[in-house]
Amino acid sequence: MQRAFPDVVAPDPQLAPASKPEFGDFQANGALPLAKPLGQPPRQIAAAIVAELIADPAFAALFLEPMIAGPGFINLTLRPACLAAEVASRLGDGRLGVPPVAGGLPVVVDFSSPNIAKEMHVGHLRSTIIGDCLARVLTFRGHPVLRLNHVGDWGTQFGMLITHLKQVAPEALETADAVDLGDLVAFYRQAKARFDEDEAFQSTSREEVVKLQGGDPTSLKAWGLLCDQSRREFQIIYDRLDIQLSERGESFYNPQLQAVVDDLRAAGLLVVDDGAGCVFLEGVSGKDGQPLPLIVQKSDGGFNYATTDLAAIRYRLAAAPGGDGAGRVIYVTDAGQASHFAAVFQVARRAGWVQPEVQLQHVPFGLVQGDDGKKLKTRSGDTVRLKDLLDEAVERAEADLRRRLADEDRDEDEAFIAHVATTVGIAAVKYADLSTNRITNYQFSFDRMLALSGNTAPYLLYAVVRIAGIARKGGDLGGSAEALTFNEPQEWALIRELLKLDTVLAEVEEELLPNRLCSYLFELSQVFNRFYDQVPVLKADEPARSSRLALCRLTADTLKLGLGLLGIPTLERM
Ligand code: ARG
């Protein structure tokens, strides 16, 4: 455009993917807004641009001759030989055309983060599944990733719990395994109820907290046992979901909290209001129009969730060895914590702990609702236990599978059934969560997530199985990339879809929306199924047969890679 119209300053080509396949691959609408300033008909402007394009060897190597459409749109179509060469280059490439970034600063993904002595709930499940996916994508792109479990393992809940247990189940404070997490949760509820009612209990609990924070050995031992107990229960869930996490709970930052408040004071940010240490937030005011404070030290001298998060930011951004030296920190929690994180990020920046190019990002997600659109509950109205939820998904997947085997008159051994049911059940739960835009609330439905059709894990897993079946029926999927020839529109549609992977992953890395990857994999499976239903593969003559088998292989590799980044392993048969 610049060559055609040297006088126009920074012309905008308005280049975008083509809105319809018949327009080619891309369209450039930038000729139209130039009509007025240049005083020329837009088609004439487009023709001048096209003339420059054709004369450019780099362009001509990639694209067919551009077409001018309508009032002056320029439609661009990639050369079939270029597309075929791209396919060929991906066939032997484990990264499938996704460029790696070189090193760079570590990225912290803070996710899962349940609370000790409390049940891990569906909110934590969402954080676990979404956080794991983002960590996998970032790792694949080549970033050093720190997966941190910011467990709630400190604070006033332990005062109540220890006081209560001393009276009703002292063995839990002295011996490992004396209670299981279910009991611990019940004890915690009782303790909380007593705390809310009984003043004497309140003051003993507070004394317990002081003892614990002061490092009293008996309290520390009791605390350690309670944490171990919860940790074992959490680990069972992580193992089932194949989640890697490094635990670095709130207690880790305890020795740094006073220094954080001192730093804030030194930076001139700390205001003592009603006995509490506060930082007043810029641009955030309450109902009365007064600026809202972030409380960092309570009037009794104690610290809170926000103080801990400030300490965590300071530590994560500080250079090693006294910190993580991170360049990006991602927090995956429910949307309800958005204002907490906005406040904490603002204070950390104003305190000077955050280099301007460092990204601090809250990745919020909506609530998990039942079929009825209300908060997910069991039939008896209790909160749903994660173990039960995963068990039910697997049981239902097994029932579906047994029904299908009977219908198809297939005979499979129990090990096969158990493996497929577990894989499909867990995949369904993960995929259902990842495939909706995380910001909206999401309706949990076993029926929907386990359906074999639609945007579901079973549908995608089935596409992989279908391709594995082609190999079993004699198709060589390990073939080479030589002499690929394509002629059918279904082949070109599949190729164009396959070549989108790198763009999609770059988007996920930037926007932190796993549903983008899910939509892509769903679209790819659909395009593949259309291709496979409409174009013969095994019965085709050469060279079409090997070329089509190459597309099958690349599709399977792309689905496996993509599902792997969602944390979902694939099956050869199901
Ligand atoms: N434990 C918190 C909860 O259960 C989540 C912690 C998230 N991470 C953080 N750095 N605040 O809601």
XYZ file of C-alpha atoms and ligand atoms in Angstrom:
586
model
C 0.000 0.000 0.000
C 2.836 2.305 0.823
C 4.494 1.572 -2.499
C 1.259 2.192 -4.397
C 0.453 5.381 -2.472
C 3.665 6.843 -1.016
C 1.862 9.963 0.235
C -0.513 8.106 2.517
C 0.849 7.937 6.057
C 0.700 4.515 7.747
C -2.136 3.043 5.670
C -4.146 0.337 7.449
C -4.572 -2.740 5.233
C -7.501 -3.984 7.374
C -6.223 -7.489 6.884
C -8.298 -10.279 8.417
C -9.060 -13.951 7.897
C -11.580 -14.343 5.061
C -15.148 -14.217 6.304
C -16.206 -16.986 3.879
C -14.168 -19.796 2.337
C -15.046 -18.607 -1.183
C -13.153 -15.363 -0.465
C -9.906 -17.312 -0.019
C -7.776 -17.206 3.106
C -7.563 -13.536 3.933
C -9.266 -10.331 2.947
C -7.836 -6.825 2.966
C -10.425 -4.068 3.060
C -7.962 -1.202 3.369
C -8.630 0.269 -0.084
C -12.071 1.546 0.896
C -11.162 4.150 3.531
C -8.554 5.602 1.103
C -11.204 6.485 -1.496
C -12.033 9.827 0.074
C -8.537 11.116 0.864
C -7.218 9.992 -2.547
C -10.332 11.010 -4.490
C -10.301 7.751 -6.448
C -12.819 4.910 -6.779
C -11.911 2.169 -4.264
C -11.687 -0.533 -6.955
C -9.054 1.505 -8.726
C -7.132 1.850 -5.431
C -7.426 -1.892 -4.889
C -6.116 -2.542 -8.410
C -3.064 -0.363 -7.731
C -2.347 -2.272 -4.522
C -2.780 -5.621 -6.280
C -0.348 -4.553 -8.993
C 2.291 -3.918 -6.311
C 1.548 -7.249 -4.652
C 1.938 -9.240 -7.826
C 5.248 -7.501 -8.536
C 6.594 -8.572 -5.123
C 8.297 -11.982 -5.387
C 7.881 -12.735 -1.670
C 4.149 -12.239 -1.997
C 3.877 -14.125 -5.252
C 5.664 -17.117 -3.745
C 2.957 -17.435 -1.086
C -0.250 -16.278 -2.777
C -2.216 -16.788 -5.971
C -3.159 -13.675 -7.895
C -5.396 -11.561 -5.593
C -9.036 -11.027 -6.578
C -10.828 -7.726 -6.237
C -14.382 -8.180 -5.041
C -17.394 -5.956 -4.456
C -16.638 -2.266 -3.910
C -12.871 -2.924 -3.581
C -12.127 -5.767 -1.208
C -8.913 -7.643 -1.921
C -9.236 -11.393 -1.483
C -6.035 -13.345 -0.885
C -5.660 -17.075 -1.418
C -2.613 -19.068 -0.365
C -0.957 -21.207 -3.029
C -2.005 -24.853 -2.678
C 1.655 -25.868 -2.953
C 2.487 -23.667 0.052
C -0.266 -25.224 2.123
C 0.901 -28.722 1.140
C 4.473 -27.810 2.081
C 3.272 -26.609 5.495
C 1.502 -29.936 6.004
C 4.663 -31.789 5.016
C 6.825 -29.793 7.429
C 4.504 -30.603 10.343
C 4.473 -34.337 9.699
C 7.868 -34.918 11.230
C 7.612 -32.150 13.816
C 6.704 -32.902 17.443
C 5.727 -29.264 17.971
C 3.389 -29.306 14.971
C 4.524 -25.892 13.779
C 4.168 -24.136 17.129
C 7.303 -22.048 17.630
C 8.955 -22.284 21.054
C 9.750 -19.106 22.958
C 13.315 -18.992 24.170
C 13.527 -19.126 27.972
C 12.462 -15.801 29.348
C 11.390 -15.039 32.903
C 9.445 -17.624 34.907
C 5.664 -17.516 34.891
C 3.940 -18.280 38.193
C 0.559 -19.972 37.926
C -1.155 -19.783 41.318
C -4.020 -22.250 41.185
C -6.108 -24.830 43.025
C -5.203 -23.386 46.459
C -7.753 -25.074 48.760
C -7.880 -24.438 52.490
C -6.635 -26.788 55.178
C -9.331 -28.391 57.317
C -11.985 -27.248 54.892
C -13.383 -29.325 52.087
C -11.946 -28.789 48.636
C -15.032 -27.670 46.696
C -16.101 -27.286 43.057
C -14.613 -23.794 42.941
C -11.227 -25.300 43.735
C -11.894 -27.966 41.112
C -12.410 -25.268 38.477
C -9.252 -23.480 39.568
C -7.348 -26.767 39.439
C -8.528 -27.723 35.955
C -8.187 -24.252 34.390
C -4.869 -23.499 36.105
C -3.402 -26.827 35.044
C -4.395 -26.220 31.420
C -2.859 -22.733 31.383
C 0.320 -24.063 32.979
C 0.514 -26.805 30.336
C 0.065 -24.350 27.457
C 2.678 -21.959 28.836
C 5.109 -24.809 29.459
C 4.628 -26.117 25.931
C 5.368 -22.660 24.572
C 8.674 -22.856 26.398
C 8.146 -20.633 29.430
C 9.636 -21.773 32.728
C 6.443 -22.298 34.737
C 6.075 -22.459 38.504
C 2.849 -24.186 39.501
C 2.097 -22.924 42.991
C -0.543 -24.181 45.375
C -1.268 -21.199 47.646
C -2.922 -23.377 50.260
C -4.844 -21.650 53.051
C -2.802 -23.185 55.848
C -2.495 -20.303 58.293
C -4.690 -17.983 60.258
C -7.496 -17.886 62.727
C -9.191 -21.116 61.666
C -6.404 -23.071 63.389
C -6.973 -21.330 66.708
C -10.588 -22.465 66.780
C -9.847 -25.893 65.467
C -7.039 -26.643 67.923
C -9.038 -25.331 70.870
C -12.018 -27.462 69.890
C -9.976 -30.590 69.181
C -8.129 -30.313 72.492
C -11.503 -30.818 74.126
C -13.252 -33.312 71.868
C -10.548 -35.268 70.020
C -7.119 -34.560 71.508
C -5.645 -37.594 69.722
C -5.983 -35.705 66.409
C -3.417 -33.213 67.658
C -0.846 -35.804 68.656
C -1.075 -38.722 66.245
C -1.064 -38.771 62.504
C -4.135 -40.244 60.762
C -6.315 -40.031 63.877
C -9.064 -38.307 61.876
C -9.834 -38.094 58.190
C -10.620 -34.966 56.265
C -14.370 -35.531 56.446
C -14.151 -35.520 60.262
C -11.798 -32.583 60.210
C -14.281 -30.584 58.182
C -17.048 -31.483 60.629
C -14.823 -30.502 63.563
C -14.061 -27.229 61.849
C -17.769 -26.483 61.424
C -18.418 -27.226 65.093
C -15.491 -25.073 66.127
C -16.732 -22.202 63.974
C -20.206 -22.472 65.481
C -18.796 -22.369 68.998
C -16.551 -19.456 68.094
C -19.531 -17.445 66.885
C -21.432 -18.057 70.119
C -19.098 -18.525 73.014
C -16.918 -15.665 74.211
C -14.673 -17.794 76.379
C -14.057 -20.071 73.377
C -13.207 -17.017 71.309
C -10.543 -15.797 73.665
C -8.973 -19.265 74.059
C -8.935 -19.594 70.267
C -7.203 -16.260 69.914
C -4.618 -17.337 72.457
C -4.079 -20.490 70.411
C -3.441 -18.445 67.282
C -0.927 -16.314 69.156
C 0.798 -19.474 70.423
C 0.923 -20.956 66.974
C 2.200 -17.785 65.346
C 4.707 -17.448 68.169
C 6.104 -20.848 67.253
C 4.932 -22.860 70.286
C 6.149 -26.428 69.589
C 2.963 -28.216 70.695
C 0.799 -25.919 68.594
C 3.122 -26.265 65.640
C 3.002 -30.034 65.880
C -0.805 -30.036 66.013
C -0.909 -27.637 63.068
C 1.491 -29.853 61.107
C -0.677 -32.925 61.693
C -3.823 -31.129 60.589
C -2.098 -29.913 57.432
C -0.784 -33.392 56.624
C -4.225 -34.840 56.977
C -5.748 -32.362 54.517
C -2.799 -32.636 52.191
C -3.241 -36.386 51.837
C -6.869 -35.899 50.886
C -6.052 -33.171 48.370
C -3.353 -35.355 46.860
C -5.863 -38.098 46.095
C -7.792 -35.640 43.938
C -4.619 -34.321 42.265
C -3.503 -37.849 41.434
C -6.840 -38.702 39.855
C -6.713 -35.536 37.772
C -2.992 -35.863 36.967
C -2.137 -32.460 38.436
C 1.396 -31.410 39.318
C 1.610 -28.685 41.945
C 4.206 -27.343 44.333
C 2.689 -26.495 47.651
C 3.680 -23.132 48.985
C 0.966 -22.230 51.428
C 0.152 -18.988 53.161
C 2.297 -20.035 56.150
C 5.399 -19.753 53.952
C 4.986 -15.982 53.852
C 4.337 -15.606 57.591
C 7.896 -14.535 58.460
C 7.720 -11.838 55.746
C 4.471 -10.161 56.765
C 5.875 -7.609 59.184
C 8.472 -6.560 56.597
C 5.714 -6.062 54.026
C 3.898 -3.664 56.320
C 7.173 -1.913 57.139
C 7.878 -1.524 53.428
C 4.470 0.000 52.868
C 5.088 2.422 55.700
C 8.499 3.350 54.304
C 6.888 3.943 50.900
C 4.511 6.366 52.589
C 1.452 4.305 51.734
C 0.423 3.117 55.181
C -2.322 4.950 57.042
C -3.453 3.875 60.497
C -7.218 4.112 60.555
C -9.178 3.094 63.628
C -6.150 1.144 64.819
C -5.831 -0.842 61.590
C -2.988 -0.483 59.081
C -4.504 0.451 55.700
C -3.529 1.544 52.238
C -6.185 3.727 50.629
C -6.912 2.642 47.075
C -6.766 5.007 44.138
C -9.830 5.063 41.935
C -11.844 2.776 44.201
C -14.447 4.365 46.432
C -17.233 3.003 48.589
C -20.911 3.935 48.694
C -20.207 7.159 50.556
C -17.719 8.271 47.878
C -14.779 7.879 50.275
C -11.734 5.952 48.997
C -11.742 2.312 50.111
C -8.869 0.972 52.177
C -7.006 -2.297 51.769
C -6.431 -3.459 55.334
C -2.991 -4.992 55.773
C -2.765 -5.148 59.566
C -5.732 -5.608 61.851
C -6.120 -3.482 64.963
C -5.014 -6.458 67.103
C -1.738 -6.511 65.165
C -2.640 -9.613 63.143
C -2.182 -9.918 59.388
C -4.720 -11.114 56.818
C -5.276 -12.660 53.390
C -4.281 -9.415 51.645
C -1.037 -9.034 53.624
C -0.125 -12.581 52.633
C -0.862 -11.908 48.981
C 1.271 -8.766 49.085
C 4.118 -10.780 50.590
C 3.593 -13.414 47.890
C 3.846 -10.848 45.086
C 6.949 -9.315 46.592
C 8.574 -12.737 46.890
C 7.526 -14.013 43.473
C 8.855 -10.937 41.699
C 12.077 -10.593 43.689
C 15.159 -11.980 41.951
C 16.439 -15.423 42.921
C 17.646 -16.711 45.362
C 15.480 -14.602 47.680
C 12.523 -14.832 45.307
C 11.165 -16.427 42.139
C 12.179 -13.714 39.657
C 8.869 -14.062 37.831
C 7.871 -11.921 34.840
C 4.216 -12.880 34.888
C 1.999 -14.058 37.744
C -1.379 -15.622 37.027
C -3.999 -16.182 39.732
C -6.830 -18.571 38.974
C -9.735 -18.043 41.374
C -13.480 -17.408 41.328
C -14.604 -14.017 40.031
C -15.670 -13.062 43.559
C -12.035 -12.298 44.378
C -11.604 -9.783 41.543
C -11.623 -6.707 43.754
C -9.216 -8.335 46.216
C -6.684 -8.909 43.444
C -7.212 -5.506 41.849
C -6.474 -3.923 45.233
C -3.454 -6.087 45.966
C -1.974 -5.502 42.491
C -2.441 -1.758 42.812
C -0.763 -1.597 46.214
C 2.127 -3.787 45.048
C 2.717 -1.504 42.063
C 2.546 1.646 44.155
C 4.974 0.081 46.627
C 7.439 -0.249 43.746
C 7.715 -4.043 43.800
C 6.489 -4.499 40.234
C 8.605 -3.619 37.196
C 6.397 -1.927 34.575
C 6.641 -4.813 32.084
C 5.662 -7.447 34.657
C 2.153 -8.823 34.219
C -0.008 -9.568 37.267
C -3.205 -11.195 36.078
C -6.271 -12.411 37.857
C -7.917 -15.170 35.822
C -11.460 -15.187 37.162
C -14.084 -17.853 36.631
C -17.812 -18.099 37.313
C -19.783 -20.345 39.628
C -20.538 -23.983 39.091
C -24.289 -24.453 38.973
C -26.480 -27.517 38.981
C -28.875 -28.435 36.161
C -31.410 -26.139 37.782
C -29.153 -23.093 37.424
C -28.676 -22.879 41.196
C -25.491 -23.482 43.144
C -24.387 -27.101 42.738
C -25.711 -29.201 45.641
C -26.387 -32.855 46.373
C -29.994 -34.050 46.513
C -29.900 -33.699 50.282
C -28.731 -30.107 49.900
C -25.120 -30.644 51.009
C -22.121 -29.328 49.122
C -20.881 -31.837 46.582
C -17.691 -33.662 47.537
C -15.176 -33.750 44.723
C -14.463 -37.416 45.225
C -18.160 -38.236 44.780
C -18.383 -36.029 41.726
C -15.448 -37.735 39.993
C -16.712 -41.185 41.039
C -20.088 -40.475 39.530
C -18.576 -39.262 36.246
C -16.564 -42.481 35.968
C -19.519 -44.684 36.944
C -21.724 -43.061 34.354
C -19.019 -43.360 31.701
C -18.779 -47.047 32.562
C -22.541 -47.572 32.308
C -22.559 -45.808 28.904
C -19.677 -47.953 27.723
C -21.270 -51.249 28.827
C -24.473 -50.268 27.042
C -22.564 -49.439 23.866
C -20.575 -52.688 24.010
C -23.797 -54.656 24.342
C -25.389 -52.772 21.422
C -22.365 -53.369 19.234
C -22.044 -56.969 20.372
C -18.489 -56.351 21.491
C -16.677 -58.265 24.158
C -13.977 -56.444 26.144
C -12.182 -57.413 29.333
C -12.686 -55.621 32.643
C -9.284 -53.905 32.531
C -10.243 -52.279 29.219
C -13.607 -51.192 30.596
C -12.076 -49.721 33.743
C -9.405 -47.861 31.782
C -11.802 -46.402 29.223
C -14.411 -45.457 31.830
C -11.849 -43.682 34.013
C -10.294 -41.830 31.088
C -13.628 -40.767 29.607
C -15.220 -39.848 32.947
C -12.371 -37.614 34.094
C -11.910 -36.167 30.597
C -15.604 -35.273 30.482
C -15.432 -33.354 33.764
C -12.302 -31.465 32.706
C -13.503 -30.708 29.191
C -16.928 -29.496 30.317
C -15.213 -26.985 32.535
C -12.587 -25.870 30.018
C -14.893 -25.605 27.005
C -17.163 -22.904 28.396
C -15.906 -19.354 28.594
C -14.565 -19.440 32.138
C -15.919 -16.015 33.014
C -19.542 -17.119 32.778
C -21.170 -19.414 35.326
C -21.183 -22.966 34.181
C -23.923 -25.563 34.455
C -22.710 -28.917 35.545
C -24.518 -31.733 33.757
C -23.271 -35.303 33.613
C -25.592 -36.077 30.704
C -24.287 -33.241 28.592
C -20.596 -33.719 29.355
C -20.714 -37.463 28.620
C -22.651 -37.225 25.358
C -20.911 -38.739 22.349
C -21.996 -35.847 20.148
C -21.545 -32.121 20.537
C -18.632 -30.190 21.972
C -17.691 -32.864 24.513
C -14.661 -34.881 25.533
C -16.169 -38.170 24.299
C -16.726 -36.657 20.836
C -13.095 -35.538 20.584
C -11.733 -38.755 22.040
C -13.822 -40.630 19.519
C -12.259 -38.728 16.622
C -8.826 -39.909 17.798
C -10.138 -43.474 18.116
C -11.551 -43.281 14.616
C -8.160 -42.371 13.202
C -6.442 -45.097 15.216
C -8.994 -47.446 13.595
C -7.769 -46.420 10.145
C -4.304 -47.627 11.102
C -5.741 -50.896 12.408
C -7.505 -51.387 9.098
C -4.189 -51.219 7.302
C -3.544 -47.520 6.773
C 0.083 -46.577 7.320
C -0.044 -43.461 9.484
C 3.716 -43.270 9.839
C 4.205 -42.443 6.165
C 6.567 -39.821 4.844
C 5.860 -36.317 3.693
C 6.890 -36.839 0.101
C 4.707 -36.183 -2.915
C 1.603 -34.951 -1.092
C -1.135 -34.155 -3.580
C -4.511 -32.741 -2.683
C -7.487 -32.019 -4.917
C -10.698 -32.202 -2.942
C -12.298 -29.229 -1.145
C -12.680 -31.422 1.976
C -8.917 -31.957 1.972
C -8.205 -28.234 1.701
C -10.710 -27.452 4.439
C -8.995 -29.933 6.747
C -5.529 -28.598 5.878
C -6.554 -25.022 6.607
C -7.970 -26.121 9.948
C -4.842 -28.086 10.846
C -2.624 -25.095 10.153
C -4.449 -22.905 12.683
C -2.965 -24.612 15.749
C -0.125 -22.142 16.361
C -2.417 -19.116 16.144
C -4.885 -20.688 18.546
C -2.196 -21.496 21.111
C -0.759 -17.983 20.849
C -4.247 -16.686 21.640
C -4.617 -18.941 24.674
C -1.219 -17.853 25.933
C -2.231 -14.221 25.606
C -5.873 -14.273 26.706
C -5.731 -17.237 29.082
C -8.996 -18.655 27.730
C -8.826 -22.463 27.424
C -12.209 -22.544 25.678
C -10.474 -21.143 22.568
C -8.437 -24.324 22.340
C -11.524 -26.463 22.979
C -13.518 -24.744 20.206
C -10.621 -25.257 17.854
C -10.300 -28.969 18.619
C -14.064 -29.396 18.256
C -14.041 -27.599 14.905
C -11.069 -29.680 13.768
C -12.854 -32.923 14.709
C -15.928 -31.850 12.793
C -13.953 -30.889 9.714
C -12.077 -34.177 9.944
C -15.264 -36.214 10.289
C -16.732 -34.461 7.237
C -13.569 -35.201 5.269
C -13.518 -38.838 6.369
C -17.220 -39.371 5.677
C -17.084 -37.795 2.214
C -13.678 -38.686 0.803
C -12.357 -42.259 0.516
C -9.059 -42.829 2.288
C -8.120 -46.492 2.461
C -9.891 -47.258 -0.831
C -8.367 -44.311 -2.695
C -5.647 -44.776 -5.342
C -2.140 -43.473 -4.907
C -0.946 -40.769 -4.494
C -4.268 -39.644 -2.981
C -4.258 -42.536 -0.508
C -0.957 -41.672 1.212
C -1.699 -37.958 1.058
C -5.016 -38.486 2.822
C -3.424 -40.822 5.345
C -0.942 -38.042 6.076
C -3.869 -35.730 6.861
C -5.362 -38.389 9.151
C -2.085 -38.663 10.986
C -1.660 -34.918 11.360
C -5.225 -34.642 12.624
C -4.617 -37.338 15.244
C -1.337 -35.712 16.306
C -3.014 -32.306 16.568
C -5.918 -33.664 18.615
C -3.565 -35.560 20.911
C -1.355 -32.533 21.439
C -4.329 -30.228 21.998
C -6.120 -32.590 24.365
C -2.820 -33.148 26.181
C -2.611 -29.388 26.766
C -6.089 -29.556 28.266
C -4.818 -32.281 30.598
C -6.743 -35.011 28.790
C -5.035 -38.261 27.707
C -6.380 -39.983 24.588
C -7.367 -43.592 23.818
C -6.637 -45.855 20.882
C -9.941 -47.671 21.297
C -13.074 -46.889 23.289
N -7.389 -20.253 49.364
C -8.118 -19.340 48.546
C -9.574 -19.801 48.413
O -9.894 -20.910 48.755
C -7.550 -19.195 47.160
C -6.148 -18.633 47.090
C -5.839 -18.075 45.741
N -4.497 -17.570 45.622
C -4.038 -16.443 46.195
N -2.798 -16.118 46.017
N -4.832 -15.658 46.910
O -10.408 -19.030 47.978
